[in-house]
PDB file of C-alpha atoms in Angstrom:
ATOM      1  CA  MET A   1     -75.382   4.864   0.040  1.00 66.00           C
ATOM      2  CA  ALA A   2     -73.923   2.994   2.972  1.00 68.00           C
ATOM      3  CA  ALA A   3     -70.924   2.099   0.921  1.00 68.00           C
ATOM      4  CA  LEU A   4     -70.345   5.756   0.041  1.00 70.00           C
ATOM      5  CA  ARG A   5     -70.547   6.728   3.732  1.00 72.00           C
ATOM      6  CA  LEU A   6     -68.063   3.998   4.662  1.00 70.00           C
ATOM      7  CA  ILE A   7     -65.609   5.139   2.053  1.00 66.00           C
ATOM      8  CA  ALA A   8     -65.925   8.750   3.198  1.00 65.00           C
ATOM      9  CA  GLN A   9     -65.362   7.762   6.817  1.00 69.00           C
ATOM     10  CA  ALA A  10     -62.332   5.713   5.820  1.00 60.00           C
ATOM     11  CA  ALA A  11     -60.927   8.650   3.863  1.00 59.00           C
ATOM     12  CA  ARG A  12     -61.301  10.897   6.872  1.00 66.00           C
ATOM     13  CA  ARG A  13     -59.531   8.407   9.113  1.00 64.00           C
ATOM     14  CA  ALA A  14     -56.596   8.109   6.624  1.00 57.00           C
ATOM     15  CA  PRO A  15     -53.594  10.084   7.865  1.00 55.00           C
ATOM     16  CA  ARG A  16     -52.842  13.425   6.330  1.00 57.00           C
ATOM     17  CA  ASN A  17     -49.496  14.018   4.826  1.00 56.00           C
ATOM     18  CA  VAL A  18     -46.996  14.253   7.605  1.00 53.00           C
ATOM     19  CA  GLN A  19     -44.781  17.374   7.497  1.00 53.00           C
ATOM     20  CA  VAL A  20     -41.350  16.057   6.441  1.00 53.00           C
ATOM     21  CA  LEU A  21     -38.587  17.589   8.521  1.00 48.00           C
ATOM     22  CA  ARG A  22     -35.929  19.302   6.450  1.00 48.00           C
ATOM     23  CA  ARG A  23     -32.667  17.493   7.133  1.00 45.00           C
ATOM     24  CA  GLY A  24     -29.779  19.754   7.913  1.00 48.00           C
ATOM     25  CA  TYR A  25     -27.089  17.954   5.908  1.00 55.00           C
ATOM     26  CA  ALA A  26     -25.033  19.630   3.232  1.00 54.00           C
ATOM     27  CA  ASP A  27     -25.745  19.191  -0.451  1.00 58.00           C
ATOM     28  CA  VAL A  28     -22.940  18.818  -2.919  1.00 59.00           C
ATOM     29  CA  SER A  29     -23.519  22.399  -3.962  1.00 72.00           C
ATOM     30  CA  ASP A  30     -22.704  23.628  -0.448  1.00 86.00           C
ATOM     31  CA  LYS A  31     -19.097  24.365   0.161  1.00 92.00           C
ATOM     32  CA  ILE A  32     -16.923  25.048   3.177  1.00 93.00           C
ATOM     33  CA  GLY A  33     -14.373  27.837   3.216  1.00 94.00           C
ATOM     34  CA  LEU A  34     -11.012  26.189   3.884  1.00 95.00           C
ATOM     35  CA  SER A  35      -7.830  27.874   5.101  1.00 95.00           C
ATOM     36  CA  LEU A  36      -4.944  25.472   5.183  1.00 94.00           C
ATOM     37  CA  VAL A  37      -1.936  27.316   6.428  1.00 95.00           C
ATOM     38  CA  LEU A  38       1.621  26.497   7.426  1.00 93.00           C
ATOM     39  CA  PRO A  39       3.954  28.901   9.190  1.00 91.00           C
ATOM     40  CA  HIS A  40       5.849  29.482   5.938  1.00 89.00           C
ATOM     41  CA  GLN A  41       3.102  29.124   3.372  1.00 91.00           C
ATOM     42  CA  ALA A  42      -0.636  29.403   2.935  1.00 93.00           C
ATOM     43  CA  LEU A  43      -1.947  26.443   0.810  1.00 92.00           C
ATOM     44  CA  PHE A  44      -5.585  27.563   0.886  1.00 92.00           C
ATOM     45  CA  THR A  45      -6.918  30.918   2.067  1.00 92.00           C
ATOM     46  CA  SER A  46     -10.702  30.872   2.532  1.00 91.00           C
ATOM     47  CA  ASP A  47     -11.187  28.841  -0.617  1.00 92.00           C
ATOM     48  CA  GLU A  48     -14.472  27.062  -1.171  1.00 93.00           C
ATOM     49  CA  VAL A  49     -14.073  23.277  -1.248  1.00 94.00           C
ATOM     50  CA  VAL A  50     -16.563  20.449  -1.060  1.00 94.00           C
ATOM     51  CA  GLN A  51     -15.023  18.116   1.558  1.00 94.00           C
ATOM     52  CA  VAL A  52     -11.898  17.931   3.632  1.00 95.00           C
ATOM     53  CA  ASN A  53     -10.681  14.641   5.126  1.00 95.00           C
ATOM     54  CA  ILE A  54      -8.409  15.003   8.078  1.00 96.00           C
ATOM     55  CA  ALA A  55      -6.483  12.596  10.310  1.00 95.00           C
ATOM     56  CA  ALA A  56      -7.602  13.737  13.729  1.00 94.00           C
ATOM     57  CA  ALA A  57      -6.043  12.399  16.865  1.00 91.00           C
ATOM     58  CA  THR A  58      -9.306  10.700  17.713  1.00 92.00           C
ATOM     59  CA  GLY A  59      -9.751   9.142  14.279  1.00 93.00           C
ATOM     60  CA  ASP A  60     -10.264  10.050  10.621  1.00 94.00           C
ATOM     61  CA  MET A  61     -12.941  12.649   9.880  1.00 94.00           C
ATOM     62  CA  GLY A  62     -14.561  14.082   6.806  1.00 95.00           C
ATOM     63  CA  ILE A  63     -15.703  17.672   7.120  1.00 95.00           C
ATOM     64  CA  LEU A  64     -18.438  18.963   4.838  1.00 94.00           C
ATOM     65  CA  ALA A  65     -20.215  22.294   4.671  1.00 93.00           C
ATOM     66  CA  ASN A  66     -22.086  23.385   7.771  1.00 92.00           C
ATOM     67  CA  HIS A  67     -20.150  21.081  10.028  1.00 94.00           C
ATOM     68  CA  VAL A  68     -20.713  21.521  13.764  1.00 94.00           C
ATOM     69  CA  PRO A  69     -18.034  23.809  15.213  1.00 95.00           C
ATOM     70  CA  SER A  70     -15.204  21.783  16.691  1.00 95.00           C
ATOM     71  CA  ILE A  71     -11.492  21.824  17.361  1.00 96.00           C
ATOM     72  CA  GLU A  72      -9.523  18.713  16.545  1.00 94.00           C
ATOM     73  CA  PRO A  73      -5.816  18.077  17.082  1.00 94.00           C
ATOM     74  CA  LEU A  74      -4.256  16.360  14.067  1.00 95.00           C
ATOM     75  CA  ARG A  75      -1.982  13.382  14.173  1.00 93.00           C
ATOM     76  CA  PRO A  76       0.782  13.007  11.554  1.00 94.00           C
ATOM     77  CA  GLY A  77      -1.316  11.956   8.574  1.00 95.00           C
ATOM     78  CA  VAL A  78      -2.960  12.768   5.336  1.00 95.00           C
ATOM     79  CA  VAL A  79      -5.237  15.752   4.744  1.00 95.00           C
ATOM     80  CA  GLU A  80      -7.280  15.340   1.574  1.00 95.00           C
ATOM     81  CA  VAL A  81      -9.014  18.336   0.010  1.00 95.00           C
ATOM     82  CA  ILE A  82     -11.842  17.541  -2.355  1.00 93.00           C
ATOM     83  CA  GLU A  83     -12.999  20.261  -4.717  1.00 91.00           C
ATOM     84  CA  THR A  84     -15.561  19.937  -7.527  1.00 88.00           C
ATOM     85  CA  GLY A  85     -13.700  17.872  -9.995  1.00 87.00           C
ATOM     86  CA  ASN A  86     -10.385  17.082  -8.290  1.00 90.00           C
ATOM     87  CA  SER A  87      -8.885  16.103  -4.986  1.00 91.00           C
ATOM     88  CA  GLN A  88      -5.414  16.651  -3.582  1.00 94.00           C
ATOM     89  CA  LYS A  89      -3.597  15.040  -0.684  1.00 95.00           C
ATOM     90  CA  TRP A  90      -0.997  16.402   1.657  1.00 94.00           C
ATOM     91  CA  PHE A  91       0.911  14.726   4.388  1.00 95.00           C
ATOM     92  CA  VAL A  92       0.712  16.895   7.494  1.00 95.00           C
ATOM     93  CA  SER A  93       3.065  16.573  10.436  1.00 94.00           C
ATOM     94  CA  GLY A  94       0.551  17.734  12.960  1.00 93.00           C
ATOM     95  CA  GLY A  95      -1.451  20.756  13.985  1.00 94.00           C
ATOM     96  CA  PHE A  96      -5.090  21.654  14.612  1.00 95.00           C
ATOM     97  CA  ALA A  97      -8.222  21.699  12.567  1.00 96.00           C
ATOM     98  CA  THR A  98     -10.849  24.206  13.725  1.00 96.00           C
ATOM     99  CA  VAL A  99     -14.384  24.359  12.277  1.00 96.00           C
ATOM    100  CA  HIS A 100     -15.848  27.777  12.849  1.00 95.00           C
ATOM    101  CA  PRO A 101     -19.586  28.549  13.326  1.00 93.00           C
ATOM    102  CA  ASN A 102     -19.712  30.497  10.034  1.00 91.00           C
ATOM    103  CA  ASN A 103     -18.983  27.485   7.829  1.00 93.00           C
ATOM    104  CA  LYS A 104     -15.255  28.018   7.712  1.00 94.00           C
ATOM    105  CA  LEU A 105     -12.506  25.448   8.416  1.00 96.00           C
ATOM    106  CA  THR A 106      -9.000  26.402   9.460  1.00 96.00           C
ATOM    107  CA  ILE A 107      -6.214  23.891   9.487  1.00 96.00           C
ATOM    108  CA  ASN A 108      -3.004  25.012  11.031  1.00 95.00           C
ATOM    109  CA  ALA A 109      -0.121  22.694  10.385  1.00 95.00           C
ATOM    110  CA  VAL A 110       3.546  22.847  11.100  1.00 92.00           C
ATOM    111  CA  GLU A 111       4.812  20.977   8.060  1.00 92.00           C
ATOM    112  CA  ALA A 112       2.927  19.675   5.085  1.00 93.00           C
ATOM    113  CA  ALA A 113       3.871  18.502   1.623  1.00 92.00           C
ATOM    114  CA  PRO A 114       2.077  16.815  -1.292  1.00 93.00           C
ATOM    115  CA  LEU A 115       2.586  13.029  -1.247  1.00 92.00           C
ATOM    116  CA  GLU A 116       4.604  13.231  -4.453  1.00 91.00           C
ATOM    117  CA  ASP A 117       7.314  15.207  -2.698  1.00 90.00           C
ATOM    118  CA  PHE A 118       8.310  12.324  -0.427  1.00 91.00           C
ATOM    119  CA  SER A 119      10.896   9.671  -1.159  1.00 90.00           C
ATOM    120  CA  LEU A 120      10.108   6.105  -0.034  1.00 92.00           C
ATOM    121  CA  GLU A 121      13.794   5.264   0.348  1.00 91.00           C
ATOM    122  CA  ALA A 122      14.320   8.089   2.712  1.00 91.00           C
ATOM    123  CA  ILE A 123      11.261   7.117   4.720  1.00 93.00           C
ATOM    124  CA  ARG A 124      12.373   3.492   4.918  1.00 93.00           C
ATOM    125  CA  SER A 125      15.896   4.349   6.050  1.00 93.00           C
ATOM    126  CA  ASN A 126      14.619   6.865   8.572  1.00 93.00           C
ATOM    127  CA  LEU A 127      12.165   4.311   9.903  1.00 94.00           C
ATOM    128  CA  ALA A 128      14.942   1.684  10.322  1.00 94.00           C
ATOM    129  CA  GLU A 129      17.162   4.198  12.158  1.00 92.00           C
ATOM    130  CA  ALA A 130      14.337   5.241  14.479  1.00 93.00           C
ATOM    131  CA  GLN A 131      13.504   1.629  15.266  1.00 93.00           C
ATOM    132  CA  LYS A 132      17.131   0.996  16.103  1.00 92.00           C
ATOM    133  CA  VAL A 133      17.161   3.911  18.550  1.00 91.00           C
ATOM    134  CA  ALA A 134      13.831   2.938  20.061  1.00 90.00           C
ATOM    135  CA  ALA A 135      15.078  -0.616  20.740  1.00 90.00           C
ATOM    136  CA  GLY A 136      18.456   0.508  21.891  1.00 87.00           C
ATOM    137  CA  SER A 137      19.886   1.537  25.208  1.00 83.00           C
ATOM    138  CA  GLY A 138      19.575   5.307  25.171  1.00 85.00           C
ATOM    139  CA  SER A 139      17.702   7.526  27.624  1.00 89.00           C
ATOM    140  CA  GLU A 140      13.934   7.257  27.937  1.00 88.00           C
ATOM    141  CA  GLU A 141      13.656  10.669  26.293  1.00 89.00           C
ATOM    142  CA  ASP A 142      15.625   9.560  23.213  1.00 90.00           C
ATOM    143  CA  LYS A 143      13.585   6.430  22.988  1.00 91.00           C
ATOM    144  CA  MET A 144      10.335   8.315  23.219  1.00 92.00           C
ATOM    145  CA  GLU A 145      11.547  10.722  20.531  1.00 92.00           C
ATOM    146  CA  ALA A 146      12.342   7.759  18.378  1.00 93.00           C
ATOM    147  CA  ARG A 147       8.906   6.285  19.011  1.00 92.00           C
ATOM    148  CA  ILE A 148       7.223   9.540  17.899  1.00 93.00           C
ATOM    149  CA  GLU A 149       9.298   9.458  14.761  1.00 94.00           C
ATOM    150  CA  ILE A 150       8.315   5.848  14.124  1.00 94.00           C
ATOM    151  CA  ASP A 151       4.669   6.844  14.256  1.00 92.00           C
ATOM    152  CA  VAL A 152       5.333   9.585  11.700  1.00 94.00           C
ATOM    153  CA  TYR A 153       7.390   7.337   9.373  1.00 94.00           C
ATOM    154  CA  GLU A 154       4.887   4.522   9.480  1.00 94.00           C
ATOM    155  CA  ALA A 155       2.026   6.845   8.689  1.00 93.00           C
ATOM    156  CA  LEU A 156       4.132   8.389   5.886  1.00 94.00           C
ATOM    157  CA  GLN A 157       5.005   5.001   4.471  1.00 93.00           C
ATOM    158  CA  HIS A 158       1.386   3.903   4.484  1.00 93.00           C
ATOM    159  CA  ALA A 159       0.266   7.152   2.830  1.00 93.00           C
ATOM    160  CA  VAL A 160       2.977   7.343   0.150  1.00 91.00           C
ATOM    161  CA  SER A 161       2.944   3.699  -0.848  1.00 89.00           C
ATOM    162  CA  SER A 162      -0.859   3.496  -1.134  1.00 84.00           C
ATOM    163  CA  LYS A 163      -1.198   7.076  -2.610  1.00 67.00           C
TER     164      LYS A 163
ATOM    165  CA  MET B   1      -0.398  10.733  18.830  1.00 50.00           C
ATOM    166  CA  SER B   2      -1.109   7.076  19.145  1.00 53.00           C
ATOM    167  CA  SER B   3       0.846   6.842  22.391  1.00 57.00           C
ATOM    168  CA  ALA B   4       0.429  10.054  24.315  1.00 72.00           C
ATOM    169  CA  THR B   5       3.077   8.871  26.819  1.00 86.00           C
ATOM    170  CA  TRP B   6       5.423  11.437  25.306  1.00 88.00           C
ATOM    171  CA  ARG B   7       3.632  13.968  27.422  1.00 88.00           C
ATOM    172  CA  GLN B   8       5.724  13.009  30.426  1.00 90.00           C
ATOM    173  CA  PHE B   9       8.914  14.067  28.624  1.00 89.00           C
ATOM    174  CA  PHE B  10       8.003  16.708  26.105  1.00 90.00           C
ATOM    175  CA  SER B  11       5.785  19.773  25.783  1.00 91.00           C
ATOM    176  CA  PHE B  12       3.366  19.872  22.854  1.00 91.00           C
ATOM    177  CA  ASN B  13       5.640  22.352  21.106  1.00 90.00           C
ATOM    178  CA  LYS B  14       8.585  19.952  21.257  1.00 90.00           C
ATOM    179  CA  TYR B  15       6.399  17.170  20.030  1.00 93.00           C
ATOM    180  CA  SER B  16       5.326  19.307  17.041  1.00 92.00           C
ATOM    181  CA  GLN B  17       8.885  20.066  16.249  1.00 91.00           C
ATOM    182  CA  ILE B  18       9.891  16.416  16.393  1.00 92.00           C
ATOM    183  CA  THR B  19       7.117  15.356  13.968  1.00 93.00           C
ATOM    184  CA  ALA B  20       7.937  18.356  11.668  1.00 93.00           C
ATOM    185  CA  ARG B  21      11.571  17.386  11.574  1.00 91.00           C
ATOM    186  CA  ALA B  22      10.624  13.787  10.774  1.00 92.00           C
ATOM    187  CA  VAL B  23       8.469  14.949   7.834  1.00 93.00           C
ATOM    188  CA  ARG B  24      11.214  17.248   6.550  1.00 92.00           C
ATOM    189  CA  GLN B  25      13.787  14.486   6.619  1.00 91.00           C
ATOM    190  CA  SER B  26      11.542  12.262   4.451  1.00 91.00           C
ATOM    191  CA  LEU B  27      11.196  14.686   1.565  1.00 90.00           C
ATOM    192  CA  LYS B  28      12.894  14.082  -1.834  1.00 88.00           C
ATOM    193  CA  GLU B  29      16.396  15.451  -2.219  1.00 84.00           C
ATOM    194  CA  THR B  30      15.239  18.349  -4.363  1.00 83.00           C
ATOM    195  CA  GLU B  31      12.771  19.603  -1.728  1.00 80.00           C
ATOM    196  CA  ARG B  32      14.847  18.863   1.265  1.00 82.00           C
ATOM    197  CA  ALA B  33      17.331  21.715   0.950  1.00 79.00           C
ATOM    198  CA  ALA B  34      14.695  24.426   1.330  1.00 80.00           C
ATOM    199  CA  ALA B  35      12.913  22.520   4.013  1.00 82.00           C
ATOM    200  CA  GLU B  36      15.972  21.964   6.232  1.00 82.00           C
ATOM    201  CA  LYS B  37      16.376  25.687   6.482  1.00 81.00           C
ATOM    202  CA  ARG B  38      12.994  25.870   8.121  1.00 79.00           C
ATOM    203  CA  GLY B  39      14.173  23.618  10.885  1.00 78.00           C
ATOM    204  CA  LEU B  40      17.086  25.840  11.812  1.00 79.00           C
ATOM    205  CA  THR B  41      16.770  27.833  14.991  1.00 76.00           C
ATOM    206  CA  ALA B  42      19.546  30.346  15.447  1.00 81.00           C
ATOM    207  CA  LEU B  43      19.150  32.254  18.729  1.00 85.00           C
ATOM    208  CA  ARG B  44      21.557  33.940  21.072  1.00 87.00           C
ATOM    209  CA  TYR B  45      20.352  35.378  24.351  1.00 88.00           C
ATOM    210  CA  GLN B  46      21.824  37.522  27.129  1.00 91.00           C
ATOM    211  CA  ASN B  47      20.657  38.369  30.641  1.00 91.00           C
ATOM    212  CA  TRP B  48      20.935  42.047  31.637  1.00 92.00           C
ATOM    213  CA  GLU B  49      21.188  43.140  35.242  1.00 90.00           C
ATOM    214  CA  ASN B  50      21.804  46.677  36.615  1.00 90.00           C
ATOM    215  CA  GLY B  51      22.541  47.914  33.180  1.00 89.00           C
ATOM    216  CA  LYS B  52      25.199  45.295  32.539  1.00 89.00           C
ATOM    217  CA  GLY B  53      24.840  42.481  30.044  1.00 88.00           C
ATOM    218  CA  GLY B  54      25.742  39.013  31.124  1.00 86.00           C
ATOM    219  CA  GLU B  55      27.223  36.262  28.998  1.00 88.00           C
ATOM    220  CA  GLN B  56      25.782  35.686  25.545  1.00 88.00           C
ATOM    221  CA  VAL B  57      24.403  32.149  25.335  1.00 87.00           C
ATOM    222  CA  TYR B  58      23.648  30.247  22.150  1.00 86.00           C
ATOM    223  CA  LEU B  59      20.424  28.303  22.225  1.00 80.00           C
ATOM    224  CA  ASN B  60      21.875  25.797  19.803  1.00 77.00           C
ATOM    225  CA  PRO B  61      25.624  25.895  20.034  1.00 74.00           C
ATOM    226  CA  PRO B  62      27.226  26.018  16.634  1.00 73.00           C
ATOM    227  CA  GLU B  63      29.412  23.099  15.711  1.00 72.00           C
ATOM    228  CA  THR B  64      32.352  25.231  14.577  1.00 65.00           C
ATOM    229  CA  PRO B  65      33.366  28.119  16.840  1.00 61.00           C
ATOM    230  CA  VAL B  66      32.243  31.342  15.258  1.00 60.00           C
ATOM    231  CA  GLY B  67      35.103  33.407  16.602  1.00 60.00           C
ATOM    232  CA  LYS B  68      34.941  36.110  19.287  1.00 61.00           C
ATOM    233  CA  GLY B  69      31.334  36.690  20.080  1.00 59.00           C
ATOM    234  CA  THR B  70      30.461  40.261  19.421  1.00 61.00           C
ATOM    235  CA  PRO B  71      26.965  41.678  20.057  1.00 65.00           C
ATOM    236  CA  ALA B  72      24.910  42.112  16.859  1.00 67.00           C
ATOM    237  CA  VAL B  73      23.999  45.679  17.838  1.00 65.00           C
TER     238      VAL B  73
END
């Protein structure tokens, strides 16, 4: 009898099931509506995709469904769009990525092209030219312009050669 | 944007145009022709005062002289 009472008391003292908080992360079935637009062409218009990787000025980011609203300036770099089954990459010259509160992502870019459309020789020769100007004796403005171009060409070279 | 020191020389718009031009110049030959057209800015402007138009100024002066400048309209 005493044993039974002991067990009953122990059972009462055992913790009940704690309510598990529902995590607010996206499942793979959740998608985000992407609009990737250039001034001359719309690559995506509110198309549902799983994940978008962008090269933001503050670092690389991956954006999934239900991302917190934010505005990110882009640096010259690769934007990768992952849909169910395939993923594509574009090199973007710069622009802005805006996540809206209604699960939509808008990327405005000035120039963008798929990585296959670039020529490594052109990139290499452009990079060499820009490095010459940056190390040369022109005005500070010209050198700064060359330095910006060096950033772009190095990012391009890295993206195209490692695909 | 690794070195944001360009901000002392350029506006953000100019910076965007520089990076866009760099990207366009790195495309393959086949794509480049169409892309170069996008980089072209052809603009002529003219100040008007008291009903009289001033001199017509090209934003980007053409390399070869176009001939006597007549207003488009």
